[in-house]
mmCIF file of C-alpha atoms and ligand atoms in Angstrom:
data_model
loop_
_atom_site.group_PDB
_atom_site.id
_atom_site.type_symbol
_atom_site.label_atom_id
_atom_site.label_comp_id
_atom_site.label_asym_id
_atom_site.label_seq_id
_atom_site.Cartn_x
_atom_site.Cartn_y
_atom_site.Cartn_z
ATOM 1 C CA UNK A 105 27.629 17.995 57.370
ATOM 2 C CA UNK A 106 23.862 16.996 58.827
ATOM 3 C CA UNK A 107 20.655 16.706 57.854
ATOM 4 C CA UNK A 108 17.327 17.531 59.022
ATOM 5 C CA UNK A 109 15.858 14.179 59.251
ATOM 6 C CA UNK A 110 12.381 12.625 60.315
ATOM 7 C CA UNK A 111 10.321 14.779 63.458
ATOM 8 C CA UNK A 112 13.492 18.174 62.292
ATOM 9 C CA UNK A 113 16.386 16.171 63.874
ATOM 10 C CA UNK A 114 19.131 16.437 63.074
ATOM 11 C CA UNK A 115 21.627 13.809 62.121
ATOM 12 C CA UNK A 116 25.066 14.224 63.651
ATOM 13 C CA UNK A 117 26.141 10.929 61.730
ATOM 14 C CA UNK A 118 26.352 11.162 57.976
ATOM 15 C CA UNK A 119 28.878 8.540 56.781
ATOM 16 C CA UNK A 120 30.809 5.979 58.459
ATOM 17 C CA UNK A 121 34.144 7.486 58.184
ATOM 18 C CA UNK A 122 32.691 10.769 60.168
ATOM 19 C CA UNK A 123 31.188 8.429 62.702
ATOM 20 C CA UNK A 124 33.930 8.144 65.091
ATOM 21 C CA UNK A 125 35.040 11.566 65.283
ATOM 22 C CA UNK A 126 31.151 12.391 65.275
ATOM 23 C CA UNK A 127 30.702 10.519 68.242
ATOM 24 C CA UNK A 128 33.725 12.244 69.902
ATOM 25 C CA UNK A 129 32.512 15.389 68.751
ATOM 26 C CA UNK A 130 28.932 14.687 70.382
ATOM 27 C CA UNK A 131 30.249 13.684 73.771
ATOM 28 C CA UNK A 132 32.168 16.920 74.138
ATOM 29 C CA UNK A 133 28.826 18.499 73.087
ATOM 30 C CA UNK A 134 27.215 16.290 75.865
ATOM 31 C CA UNK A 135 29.549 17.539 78.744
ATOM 32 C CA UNK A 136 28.782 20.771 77.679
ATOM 33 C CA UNK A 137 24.843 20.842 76.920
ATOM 34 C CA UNK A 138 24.798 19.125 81.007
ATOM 35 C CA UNK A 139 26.316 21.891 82.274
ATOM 36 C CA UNK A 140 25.058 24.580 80.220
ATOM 37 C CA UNK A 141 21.353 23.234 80.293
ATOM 38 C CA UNK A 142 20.725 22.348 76.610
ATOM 39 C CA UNK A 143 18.213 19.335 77.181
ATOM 40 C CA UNK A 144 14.411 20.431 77.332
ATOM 41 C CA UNK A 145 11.257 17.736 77.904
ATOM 42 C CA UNK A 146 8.755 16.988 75.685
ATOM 43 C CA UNK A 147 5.629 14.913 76.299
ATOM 44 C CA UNK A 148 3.706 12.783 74.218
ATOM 45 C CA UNK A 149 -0.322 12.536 75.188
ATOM 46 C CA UNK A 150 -1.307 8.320 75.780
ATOM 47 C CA UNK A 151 -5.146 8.322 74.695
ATOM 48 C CA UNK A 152 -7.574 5.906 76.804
ATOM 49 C CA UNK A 153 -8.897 4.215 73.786
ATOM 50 C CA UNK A 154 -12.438 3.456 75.950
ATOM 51 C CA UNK A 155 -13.398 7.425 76.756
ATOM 52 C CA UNK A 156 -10.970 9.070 74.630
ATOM 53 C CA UNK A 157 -10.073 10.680 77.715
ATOM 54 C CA UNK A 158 -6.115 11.981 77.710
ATOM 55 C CA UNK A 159 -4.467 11.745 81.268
ATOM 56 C CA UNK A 160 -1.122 9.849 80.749
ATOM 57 C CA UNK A 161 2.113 11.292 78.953
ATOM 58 C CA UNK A 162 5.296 10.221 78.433
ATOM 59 C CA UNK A 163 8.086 12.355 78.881
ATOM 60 C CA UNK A 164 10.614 12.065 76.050
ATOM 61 C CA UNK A 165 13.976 14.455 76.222
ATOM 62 C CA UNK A 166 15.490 16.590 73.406
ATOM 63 C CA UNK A 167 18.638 17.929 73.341
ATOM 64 C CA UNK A 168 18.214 21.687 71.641
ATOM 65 C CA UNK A 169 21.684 22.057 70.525
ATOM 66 C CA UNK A 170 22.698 26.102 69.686
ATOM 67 C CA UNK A 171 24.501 25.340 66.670
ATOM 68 C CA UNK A 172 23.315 21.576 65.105
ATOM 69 C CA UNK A 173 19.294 22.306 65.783
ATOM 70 C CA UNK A 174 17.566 19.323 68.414
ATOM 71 C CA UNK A 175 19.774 16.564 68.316
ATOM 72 C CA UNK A 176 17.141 13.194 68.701
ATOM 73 C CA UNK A 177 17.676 10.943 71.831
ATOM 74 C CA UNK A 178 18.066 7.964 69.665
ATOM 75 C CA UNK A 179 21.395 9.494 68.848
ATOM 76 C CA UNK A 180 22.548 10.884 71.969
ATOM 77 C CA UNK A 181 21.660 8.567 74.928
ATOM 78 C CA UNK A 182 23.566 5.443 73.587
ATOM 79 C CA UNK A 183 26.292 8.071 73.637
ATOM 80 C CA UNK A 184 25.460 9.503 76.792
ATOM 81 C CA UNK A 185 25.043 5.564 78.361
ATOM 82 C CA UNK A 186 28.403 4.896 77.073
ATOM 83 C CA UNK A 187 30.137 7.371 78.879
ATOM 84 C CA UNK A 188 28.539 7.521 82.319
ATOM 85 C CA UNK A 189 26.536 10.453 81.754
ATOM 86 C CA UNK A 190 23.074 8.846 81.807
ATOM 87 C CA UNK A 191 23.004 8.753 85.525
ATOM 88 C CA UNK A 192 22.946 12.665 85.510
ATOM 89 C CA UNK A 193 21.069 12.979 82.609
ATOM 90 C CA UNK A 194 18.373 10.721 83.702
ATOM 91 C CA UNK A 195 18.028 12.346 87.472
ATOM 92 C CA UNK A 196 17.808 16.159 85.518
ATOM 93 C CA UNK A 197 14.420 14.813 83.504
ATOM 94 C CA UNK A 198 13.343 12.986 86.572
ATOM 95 C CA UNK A 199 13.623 16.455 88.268
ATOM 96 C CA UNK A 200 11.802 18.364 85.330
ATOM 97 C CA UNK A 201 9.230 16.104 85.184
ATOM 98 C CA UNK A 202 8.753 16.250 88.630
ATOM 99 C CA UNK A 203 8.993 19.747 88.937
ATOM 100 C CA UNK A 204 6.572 20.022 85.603
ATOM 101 C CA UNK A 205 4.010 17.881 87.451
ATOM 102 C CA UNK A 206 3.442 20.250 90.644
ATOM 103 C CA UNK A 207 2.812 23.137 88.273
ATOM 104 C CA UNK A 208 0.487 21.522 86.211
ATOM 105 C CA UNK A 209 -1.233 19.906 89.267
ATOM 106 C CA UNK A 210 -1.687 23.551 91.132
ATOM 107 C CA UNK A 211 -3.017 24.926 87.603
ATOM 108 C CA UNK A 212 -5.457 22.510 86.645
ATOM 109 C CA UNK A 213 -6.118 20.108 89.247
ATOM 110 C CA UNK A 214 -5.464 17.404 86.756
ATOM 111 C CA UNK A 215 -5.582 13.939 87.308
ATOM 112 C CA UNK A 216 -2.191 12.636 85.285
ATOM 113 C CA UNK A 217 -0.011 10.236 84.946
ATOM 114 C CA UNK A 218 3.835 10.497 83.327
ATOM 115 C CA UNK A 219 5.702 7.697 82.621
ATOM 116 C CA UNK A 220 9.619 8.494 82.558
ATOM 117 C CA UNK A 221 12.221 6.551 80.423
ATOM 118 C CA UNK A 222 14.564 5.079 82.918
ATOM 119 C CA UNK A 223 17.940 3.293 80.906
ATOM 120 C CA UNK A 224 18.738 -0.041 82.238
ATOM 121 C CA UNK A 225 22.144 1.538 82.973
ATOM 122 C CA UNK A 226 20.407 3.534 85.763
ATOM 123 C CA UNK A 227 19.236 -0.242 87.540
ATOM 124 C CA UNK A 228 22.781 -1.264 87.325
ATOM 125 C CA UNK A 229 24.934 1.740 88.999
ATOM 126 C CA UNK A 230 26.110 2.151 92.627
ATOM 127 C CA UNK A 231 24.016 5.053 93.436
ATOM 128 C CA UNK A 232 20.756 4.724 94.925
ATOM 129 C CA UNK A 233 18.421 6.718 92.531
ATOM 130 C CA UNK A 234 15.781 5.401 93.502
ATOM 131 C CA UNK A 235 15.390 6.759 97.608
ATOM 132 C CA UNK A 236 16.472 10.431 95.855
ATOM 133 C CA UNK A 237 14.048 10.814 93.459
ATOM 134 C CA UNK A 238 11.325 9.367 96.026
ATOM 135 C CA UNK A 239 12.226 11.640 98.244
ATOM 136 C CA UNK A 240 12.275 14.640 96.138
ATOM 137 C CA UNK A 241 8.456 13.423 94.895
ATOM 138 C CA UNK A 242 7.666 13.533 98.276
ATOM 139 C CA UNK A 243 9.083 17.369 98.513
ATOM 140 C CA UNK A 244 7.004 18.370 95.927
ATOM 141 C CA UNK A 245 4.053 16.357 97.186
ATOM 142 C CA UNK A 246 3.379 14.540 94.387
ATOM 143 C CA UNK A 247 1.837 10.636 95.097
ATOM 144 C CA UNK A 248 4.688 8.394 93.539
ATOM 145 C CA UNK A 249 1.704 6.488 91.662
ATOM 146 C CA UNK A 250 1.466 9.529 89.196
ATOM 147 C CA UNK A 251 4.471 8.242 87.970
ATOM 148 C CA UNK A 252 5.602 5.511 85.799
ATOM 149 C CA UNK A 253 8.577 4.066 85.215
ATOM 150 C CA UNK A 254 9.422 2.739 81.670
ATOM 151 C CA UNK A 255 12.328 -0.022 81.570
ATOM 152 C CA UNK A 256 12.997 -2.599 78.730
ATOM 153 C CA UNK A 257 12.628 -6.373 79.334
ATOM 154 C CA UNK A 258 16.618 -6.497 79.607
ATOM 155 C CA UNK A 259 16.178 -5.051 83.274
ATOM 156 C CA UNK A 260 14.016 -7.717 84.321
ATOM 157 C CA UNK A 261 15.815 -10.703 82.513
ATOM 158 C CA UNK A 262 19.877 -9.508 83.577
ATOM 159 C CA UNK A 263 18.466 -8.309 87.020
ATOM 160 C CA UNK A 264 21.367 -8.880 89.487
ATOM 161 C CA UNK A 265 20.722 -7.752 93.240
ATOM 162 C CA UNK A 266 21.203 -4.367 92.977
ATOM 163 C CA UNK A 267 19.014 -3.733 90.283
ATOM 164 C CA UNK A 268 16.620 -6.135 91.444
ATOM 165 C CA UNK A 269 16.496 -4.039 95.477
ATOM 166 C CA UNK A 270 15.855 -1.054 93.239
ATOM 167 C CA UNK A 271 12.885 -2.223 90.983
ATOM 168 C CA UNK A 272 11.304 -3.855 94.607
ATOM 169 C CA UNK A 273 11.836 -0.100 95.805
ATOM 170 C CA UNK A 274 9.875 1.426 93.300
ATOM 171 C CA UNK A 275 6.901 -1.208 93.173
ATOM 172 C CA UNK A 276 6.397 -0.728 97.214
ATOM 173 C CA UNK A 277 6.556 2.629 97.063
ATOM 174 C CA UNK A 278 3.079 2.716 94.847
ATOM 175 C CA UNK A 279 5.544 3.771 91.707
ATOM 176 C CA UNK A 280 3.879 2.178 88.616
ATOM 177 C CA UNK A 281 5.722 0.156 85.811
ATOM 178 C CA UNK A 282 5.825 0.026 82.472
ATOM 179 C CA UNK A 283 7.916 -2.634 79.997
ATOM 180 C CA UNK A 284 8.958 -0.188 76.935
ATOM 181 C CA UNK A 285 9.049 -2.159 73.608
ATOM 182 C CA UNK A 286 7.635 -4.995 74.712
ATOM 183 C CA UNK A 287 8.230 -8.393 72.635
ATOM 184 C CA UNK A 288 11.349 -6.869 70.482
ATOM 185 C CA UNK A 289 14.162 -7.806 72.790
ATOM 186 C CA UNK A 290 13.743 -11.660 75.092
ATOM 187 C CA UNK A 291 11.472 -14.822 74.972
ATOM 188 C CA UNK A 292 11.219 -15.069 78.158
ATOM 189 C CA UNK A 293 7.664 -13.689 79.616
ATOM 190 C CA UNK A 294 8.385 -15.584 83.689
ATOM 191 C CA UNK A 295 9.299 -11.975 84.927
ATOM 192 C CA UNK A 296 5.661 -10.856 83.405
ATOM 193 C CA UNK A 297 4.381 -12.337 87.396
ATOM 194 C CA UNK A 298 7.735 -12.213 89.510
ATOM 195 C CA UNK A 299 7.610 -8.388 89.700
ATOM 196 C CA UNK A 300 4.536 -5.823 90.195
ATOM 197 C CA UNK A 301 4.038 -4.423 86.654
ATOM 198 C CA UNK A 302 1.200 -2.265 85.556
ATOM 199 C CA UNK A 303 1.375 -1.724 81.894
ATOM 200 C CA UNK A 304 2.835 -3.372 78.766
ATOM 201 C CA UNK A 305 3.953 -0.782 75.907
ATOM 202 C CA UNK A 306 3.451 -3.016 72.206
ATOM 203 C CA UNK A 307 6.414 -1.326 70.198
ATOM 204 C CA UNK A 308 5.193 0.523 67.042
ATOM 205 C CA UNK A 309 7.453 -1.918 65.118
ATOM 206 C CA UNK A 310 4.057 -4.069 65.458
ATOM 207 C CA UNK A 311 1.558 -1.725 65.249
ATOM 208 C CA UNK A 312 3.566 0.095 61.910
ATOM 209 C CA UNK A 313 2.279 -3.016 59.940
ATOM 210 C CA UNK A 314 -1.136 -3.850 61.296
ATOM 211 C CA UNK A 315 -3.890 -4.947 58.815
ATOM 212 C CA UNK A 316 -6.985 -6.909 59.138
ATOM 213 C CA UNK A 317 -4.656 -10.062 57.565
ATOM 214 C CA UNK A 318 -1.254 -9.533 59.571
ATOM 215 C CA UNK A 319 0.562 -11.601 61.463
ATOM 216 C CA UNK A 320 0.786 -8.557 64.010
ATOM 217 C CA UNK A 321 -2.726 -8.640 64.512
ATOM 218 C CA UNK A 322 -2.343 -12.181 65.589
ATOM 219 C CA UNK A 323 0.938 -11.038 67.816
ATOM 220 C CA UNK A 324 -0.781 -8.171 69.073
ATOM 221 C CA UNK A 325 -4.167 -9.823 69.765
ATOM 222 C CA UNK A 326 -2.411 -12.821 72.160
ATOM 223 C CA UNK A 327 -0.347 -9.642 74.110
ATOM 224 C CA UNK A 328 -3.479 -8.242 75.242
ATOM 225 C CA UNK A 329 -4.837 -11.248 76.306
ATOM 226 C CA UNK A 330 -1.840 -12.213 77.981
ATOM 227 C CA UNK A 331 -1.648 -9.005 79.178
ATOM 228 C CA UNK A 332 -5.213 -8.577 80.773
ATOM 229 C CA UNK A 333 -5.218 -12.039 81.921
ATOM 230 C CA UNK A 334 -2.285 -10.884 84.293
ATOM 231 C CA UNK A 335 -3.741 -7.748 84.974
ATOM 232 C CA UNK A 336 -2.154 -5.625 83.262
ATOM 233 C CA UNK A 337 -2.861 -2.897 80.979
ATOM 234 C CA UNK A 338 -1.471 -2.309 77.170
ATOM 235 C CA UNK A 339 -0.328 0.711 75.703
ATOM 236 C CA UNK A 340 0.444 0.691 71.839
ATOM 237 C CA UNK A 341 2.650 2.867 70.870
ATOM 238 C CA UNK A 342 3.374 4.457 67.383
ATOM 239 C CA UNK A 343 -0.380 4.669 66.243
ATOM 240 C CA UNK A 344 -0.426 6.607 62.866
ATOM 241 C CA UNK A 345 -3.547 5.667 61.001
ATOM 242 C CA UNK A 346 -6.991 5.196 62.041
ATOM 243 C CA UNK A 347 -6.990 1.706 60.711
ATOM 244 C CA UNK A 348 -4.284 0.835 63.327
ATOM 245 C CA UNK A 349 -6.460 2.877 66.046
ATOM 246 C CA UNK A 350 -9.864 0.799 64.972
ATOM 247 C CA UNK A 351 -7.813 -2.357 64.978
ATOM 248 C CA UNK A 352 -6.449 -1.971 68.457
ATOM 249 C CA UNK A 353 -9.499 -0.131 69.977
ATOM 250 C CA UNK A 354 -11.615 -3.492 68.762
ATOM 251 C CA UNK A 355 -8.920 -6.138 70.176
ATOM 252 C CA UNK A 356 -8.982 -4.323 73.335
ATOM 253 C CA UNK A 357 -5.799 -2.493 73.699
ATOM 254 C CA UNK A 358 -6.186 -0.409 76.694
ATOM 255 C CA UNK A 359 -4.142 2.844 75.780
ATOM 256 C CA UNK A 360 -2.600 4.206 72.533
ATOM 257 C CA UNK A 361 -0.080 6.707 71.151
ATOM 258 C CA UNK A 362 1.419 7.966 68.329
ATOM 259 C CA UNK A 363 1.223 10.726 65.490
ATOM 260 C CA UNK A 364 -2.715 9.742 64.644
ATOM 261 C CA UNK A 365 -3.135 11.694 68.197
ATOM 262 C CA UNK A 366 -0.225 13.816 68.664
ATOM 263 C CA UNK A 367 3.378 13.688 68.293
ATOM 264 C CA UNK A 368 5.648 15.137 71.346
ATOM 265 C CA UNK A 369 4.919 18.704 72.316
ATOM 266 C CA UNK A 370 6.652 21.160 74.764
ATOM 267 C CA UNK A 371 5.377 21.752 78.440
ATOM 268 C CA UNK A 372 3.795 24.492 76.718
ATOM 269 C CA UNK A 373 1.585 23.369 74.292
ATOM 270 C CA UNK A 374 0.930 19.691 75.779
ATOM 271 C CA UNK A 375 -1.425 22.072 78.700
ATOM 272 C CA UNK A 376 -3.951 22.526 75.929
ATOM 273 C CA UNK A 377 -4.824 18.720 76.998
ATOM 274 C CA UNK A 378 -4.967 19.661 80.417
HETATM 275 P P1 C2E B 557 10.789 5.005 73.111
HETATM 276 O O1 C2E B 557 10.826 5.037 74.600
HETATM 277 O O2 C2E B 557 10.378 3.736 72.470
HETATM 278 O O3 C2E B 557 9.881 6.232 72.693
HETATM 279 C C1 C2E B 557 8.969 6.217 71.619
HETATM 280 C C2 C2E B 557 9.549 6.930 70.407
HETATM 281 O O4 C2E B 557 8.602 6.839 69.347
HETATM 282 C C3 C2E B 557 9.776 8.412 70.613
HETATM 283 O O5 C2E B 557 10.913 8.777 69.873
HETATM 284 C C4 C2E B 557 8.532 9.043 70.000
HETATM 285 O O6 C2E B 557 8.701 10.373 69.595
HETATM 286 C C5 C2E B 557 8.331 8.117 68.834
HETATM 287 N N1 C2E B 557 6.954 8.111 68.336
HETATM 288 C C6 C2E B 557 5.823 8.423 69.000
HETATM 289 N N2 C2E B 557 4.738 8.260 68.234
HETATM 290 C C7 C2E B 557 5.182 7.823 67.037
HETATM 291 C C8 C2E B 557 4.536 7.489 65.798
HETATM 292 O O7 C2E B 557 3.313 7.523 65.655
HETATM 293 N N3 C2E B 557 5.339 7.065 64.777
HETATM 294 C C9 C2E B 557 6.693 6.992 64.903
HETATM 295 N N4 C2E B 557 7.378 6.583 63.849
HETATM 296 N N5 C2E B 557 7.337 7.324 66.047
HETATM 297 C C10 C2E B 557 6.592 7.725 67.095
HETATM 298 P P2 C2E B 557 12.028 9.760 70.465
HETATM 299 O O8 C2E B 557 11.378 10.839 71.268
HETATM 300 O O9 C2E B 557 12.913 10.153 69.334
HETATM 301 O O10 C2E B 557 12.830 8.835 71.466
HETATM 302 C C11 C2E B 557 13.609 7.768 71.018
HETATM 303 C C12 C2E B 557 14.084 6.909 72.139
HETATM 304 O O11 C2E B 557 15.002 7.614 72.977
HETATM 305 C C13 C2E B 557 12.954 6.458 73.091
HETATM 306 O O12 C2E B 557 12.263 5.379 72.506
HETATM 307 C C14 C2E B 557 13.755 6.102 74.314
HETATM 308 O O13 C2E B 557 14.298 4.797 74.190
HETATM 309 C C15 C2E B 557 14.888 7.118 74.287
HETATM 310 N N6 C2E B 557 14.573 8.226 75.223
HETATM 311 C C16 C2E B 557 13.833 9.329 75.043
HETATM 312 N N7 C2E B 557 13.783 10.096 76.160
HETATM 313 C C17 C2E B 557 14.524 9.429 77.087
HETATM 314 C C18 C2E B 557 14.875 9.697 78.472
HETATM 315 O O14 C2E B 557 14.464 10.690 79.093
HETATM 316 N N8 C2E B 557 15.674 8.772 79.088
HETATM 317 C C19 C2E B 557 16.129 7.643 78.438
HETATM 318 N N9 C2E B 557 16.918 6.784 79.136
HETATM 319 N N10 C2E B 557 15.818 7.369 77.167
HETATM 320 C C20 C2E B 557 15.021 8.245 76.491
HETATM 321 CA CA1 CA B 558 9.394 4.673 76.167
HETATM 322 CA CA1 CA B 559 8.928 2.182 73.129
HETATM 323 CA CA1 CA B 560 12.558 2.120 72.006
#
C-alpha cells in the first residue's frame, strides 16, 4: 500500500507496523535500482535575487522506481546511508553531474554553477572520494570551482582527521562550499572562519514562515549579516510566495530557491534556463 504524496512521491512507509519490512523491502530495491540504473538527476534553478539572472543549480537525485513510481530521497538515502550504499550512490550523481555539465557547457557556453549534496557519511569513509572525483573533473575539463559542495554543519562540528584532510582537499582545489540547512542542526558558528566556505543555504523551515512581524525575519536578517560580514554569500532555500521573495530580496539575501521559481526539473527541461 503507498501513496502519491507531496511533488508525486511516493510513500513506501504507510504505517508503523509495515515500516520494518518496508525498509527491508526498500534496501533490496536499492541493491537492485544501483545496478540496474534506476536513479536519474534533477536540478533545481538558484535565482540571483540582484539581476534575476539563473546560473546556479542544485542537483537533487530521484530514484524512478518501475513498479512504486519515483521514490523521494528523503526516504531512500537514510536507507541507503545506513547500509553503506551512499558511497556508490553519491560517486554515480557526482559522475552525472559531471558528465551533465560538459554537455551543457559545449551546447551553450554557459557560465554555471551546480552544487552537489555530499552525505556526511561520504567525509567519514576510508576511501578517498575526493582525489577521484577531482580527477575525473579534470577529464572532462571542467574548472572544479563550477562545483559546489553541499554538507550539513555536522561535518564541520564531528570533523575527525580524515574528514577534516578531505574538506582541506576540496577548498584548495578551488571546489566551492556550501552549509545545507544552515541554523537547524548546532550552536556552534567557530567553524563559520576555520574552513574556506562560500555560501550559507537558510533552510526553508525559516523562510516557510516569514512575515513582515516574524521572528524569522529577525533570524534570517542577523544570518545575512553574519554571513556577508564573513564573506560569504546566502542562499534561501524553499521560496514559495512572493512575499518571502520581497522579504529576502530587501534584507539582502544573495540567492534564492524554491517553487515561487521552479521546482526540480530533468536535464531536459532545466536547458530552457540555459
Ligand atoms: P535538501 O538538500 O535540503 O534539498 C532541498 C529540498 O527542498 C529538495 O527536496 C527540494 O526539492 C525541496 N524544495 C525545493 N524548493 C522547495 C519549496 O519551495 N518548497 C518545499 N516545500 N520544498 C522545496 P528533495 O529533492 O526531496 O530532497 C530531499 C533531501 O534529500 C535533500 O534535502 C537532501 O538532504 C537529500 N538529497 C537529495 N539529493 C541528494 C544527493 O544526491 N545526495 C545526498 N547525499 N542527499 C540528497
Ligand atoms: Ca541541499
Ligand atoms: Ca537544505
Ligand atoms: Ca535538508
Amino acid at each position: 500500500a503507498k501513496n502519491k504524496g507531496r511533488n508525486g512521491f511516493c510513500f513506501f512507509m504507510p504505517s508503523m507496523q509495515e515500516a520494518s519490512q518496508n525498509r527491508m523491502l526498500m534496501l533490496t530495491h536499492l541493491h537492485l535500482a544501483i545496478q540496474r540504473q534506476e536513479f536519474v538527476v534533477f536540478y533545481q534553478p538558484i535565482i540571483d535575487l540582484q539581476s534575476g539572472a539563473i546560473y546556479k543549480a542544485e542537483a537533487l537525485i530521484r530514484w524512478q522506481h518501475p513498479s512504486q513510481g519515483l521514490v523521494s530521497p528523503a526516504d531512500f538515502i537514510p536507507i541507503a546511508e545506513e547500509h553503506g550504499l551512499i558511497h556508490e550512490i553519491g560517486q554515480w550523481v557526482f559522475h552525472q553531474v559531471v558528465d551533465q555539465f560538459k554537455d551543457w557547457q559545449a551546447q551553450y557556453q554557459t557560465h554555471l554553477q551546480i552544487s552537489v549534496n555530499v552525505s556526511p557519511l561520504q567525509f567519514q569513509g576510508l576511501d578517498n572520494f575526493v582525489e577521484e572525483w577531482l580527477l575525473y573533473l579534470q577529464t572532462a575539463g571542467i574548472a572544479p570551482d563550477n562545483i559546489i559542495i553541499e554538507i550539513t554543519e555536522g561535518v564541520l562540528l564531528e570533523a575527525n582527521t580524515k574528514a577534516m584532510e578531505k574538506l582541506f582537499a576540496f577548498a584548495d582545489n578551488d571546489m566551492q562550499i556550501a552549509i545545507d540547512d544552515f541554523g537547524t542542526g548546532y550552536s556552534s558558528l567557530s567553524y563559520l572562519t576555520k574552513f574556506d566556505i562560500h555560501f550559507l543555504k537558510i533552510d526553508k523551515s525559516f523562510v516557510n514562515n516569514l512575515t513582515p512581524e516574524s521572528n524569522d525575519l529577525t533570524l534570517i536578517k542577523a544570518i545575512i549579516i553574519l554571513a556577508h560580514q564573513l564573506g560569504l554569500k546566502v542562499i534561501a532555500e524553499g521560496v514559495e510566495t512572493e512575499l518571502q521573495r520581497d522579504l529576502l530580496q530587501q534584507m539582502g539575501c544573495d540567492f534564492a530557491q524554491g517553487y515561487l521559481y521552479s521546482k526540480p526539473l530533468s536535464a531536459a527541461e532545466f536547458t530552457h534556463f540555459l
